[in-house]
Amino acid sequence: MLDKQIAFSRLDTAFARFLSQRSVLIDDQQRAFEGLAKLVSYHQSQGHNCIRINNEHKVLALASGLATLANQPNTPSPLVVEQDRLYLHRYWHYENRLAIKIQAMTHTRQPPQQLDDALDRYFTPSEEVDWQREAAKIAITQSFSIITGGPGTGKTTTVVKILALLQELADRPLHIALAAPTGKAAMRLQESIGANKTALPCSDAIRQLIPETVTTLHRLLGAKPPSPYFRHDADNPLAHDLIVVDEASMVDLALMSKLLDALKVGARLILLGDQDQLASVESGAVLTDLTAALPLHTLELKKSHRFGGIIKEFSVAVNQQQPEIAWQCLHTEDEIVSLLSSDLISYIAEQQLAYLSLVKNGANFTDIYRVFNRFQVLCSNHQGKKGVTDINYRVEQKLFAQKHIQLSGQWYAGRPVMITQNNAALHLYNGDIGLCLPDKDQNNKLMVFFQDASGQIKKQLPSRLPVCETVFAMTIHKSQGSEFEDVLLVLPESINPVLTKELLYTGITRAKKTIKLAASKAVFVATVTQKIERVTGLIDKFL
């Protein structure tokens, strides 16, 4: 039953042995059950909510005394069998709870009498279908709604108008929260909300009721590290009447379930995201599943207002798994989309010179931060040749050899870092970017400067930072919620399970002006033809 190609972790093995030793099975059946438990543990760690099982496996799991049927929820057990799926109990609970909560929100609200007039004021009447207007109509008449679309389709522009409309049509001012999975995504949403508010065709009073502050989901829910629990839950719900979550494709099953649990009765929830992007790092493909399960509550924005030309053609070809068309996009004369022809490390080092020049000349942090964020290297893998760790090390050595940085220790002026471990006390979270710079207020002592979602600048001693790493290059996963003018995508020299069309599409759509690709055609084609497939039961729960 076990796939000999699977590299089980020590945790998978220990967990399976722990369960099998406590089962009522013996000999061959006990060993078979241990193998089944090992598969469940492994596939959950790979992002699946559950595994598919046949009738023989179902009988074996139930005979162990450690699994119960899903229709017997009050019987505690570490495993749950539901139809042809086997879950770890916790993930079955998350999935089931999420479905129940969303189903309770899928009733249609009575549309206000003046809704069409109000929509005409915010969305210019047109003979063509205005997808943004249709999205607003769904969001206003439903308690739960999803607005999807690729880059530049106006998700944020639409939601700002929805917030104004809901405030206008409400009997009393609504208490609204804006959230995103990461600090970087929260910062982008906050900038966009602020930029779009001024153009709204509404009174200043309504405009003032639209919040501009965006928080991370963990801060909104009140994270209680190192536990997996939050301050806000079913017993202590959030006070908000409406919550908007941007970059919802990044939200995993557990976090989405806990968010729904924390909504008060009668609250609205609007999810924004691109369903074609990468699924969450942790278990589930929640946004993709919900858009498939709830078409009447989902509206896809189809017209791109700023993302076009060859970059869009490239992303569409990748997303539709057309590798030859996508490869041809890399050979156009304008080089907006192109293959990297020069040496990888020399090219990356050259792109850092403007940034390091500002550091050397003592420019202000805002200018340094802006120039650093103009260009980013995005890798498919963290480890291995052409992975993040490898490239960051080699770029540092190149810049040191060229005397653009001084490598006298781990910390040096100009070192960019990414936080990889949450620290609520310092308000620093996984994915936050900081720059190590001399602090003029402290006799040029090295400090690490960060800019939060509100634009506020904060600084910390390098020794006080949580776990972090150099970030001349980052993984495509970590880039979600970010945008850069110029992007270099780096794929490894051989195909691996991480490489998928969703990963490549996500990397491409981080770029605003240019994309270069460092990859062989064979690896590129294999990447485009490989697709993420996650095993879940969420869609089935809405049938």
PDB file of C-alpha atoms in Angstrom, residues 123 130-136 147 153-165 196 272 301:
ATOM      1  CA  PHE A 123     -20.469  52.168 -11.880  1.00  0.00           C
ATOM      2  CA  ASP A 130     -19.751  45.440 -16.041  1.00  0.00           C
ATOM      3  CA  TRP A 131     -18.251  42.642 -13.964  1.00  0.00           C
ATOM      4  CA  GLN A 132     -17.290  45.024 -11.172  1.00  0.00           C
ATOM      5  CA  ARG A 133     -20.925  46.165 -10.867  1.00  0.00           C
ATOM      6  CA  GLU A 134     -22.094  42.536 -10.863  1.00  0.00           C
ATOM      7  CA  ALA A 135     -19.597  41.742  -8.120  1.00  0.00           C
ATOM      8  CA  ALA A 136     -20.896  44.658  -6.060  1.00  0.00           C
ATOM      9  CA  ILE A 147     -14.591  38.274  -5.801  1.00  0.00           C
ATOM     10  CA  THR A 153      -8.957  43.410 -12.859  1.00  0.00           C
ATOM     11  CA  GLY A 154      -9.927  45.892 -10.150  1.00  0.00           C
ATOM     12  CA  LYS A 155     -10.659  43.730  -7.103  1.00  0.00           C
ATOM     13  CA  THR A 156      -9.616  46.447  -4.667  1.00  0.00           C
ATOM     14  CA  THR A 157     -11.284  49.233  -6.672  1.00  0.00           C
ATOM     15  CA  THR A 158     -14.501  47.224  -6.628  1.00  0.00           C
ATOM     16  CA  VAL A 159     -14.393  46.450  -2.930  1.00  0.00           C
ATOM     17  CA  VAL A 160     -13.846  50.115  -2.001  1.00  0.00           C
ATOM     18  CA  LYS A 161     -17.047  50.974  -3.890  1.00  0.00           C
ATOM     19  CA  ILE A 162     -18.821  48.071  -2.169  1.00  0.00           C
ATOM     20  CA  LEU A 163     -17.793  49.419   1.243  1.00  0.00           C
ATOM     21  CA  ALA A 164     -19.139  52.864   0.376  1.00  0.00           C
ATOM     22  CA  LEU A 165     -22.388  51.402  -0.963  1.00  0.00           C
ATOM     23  CA  ASN A 196      -9.192  54.691  -4.291  1.00  0.00           C
ATOM     24  CA  LEU A 272     -10.801  38.695  -2.583  1.00  0.00           C
ATOM     25  CA  LEU A 301     -13.642  39.991 -12.738  1.00  0.00           C
TER      26      LEU A 301
END
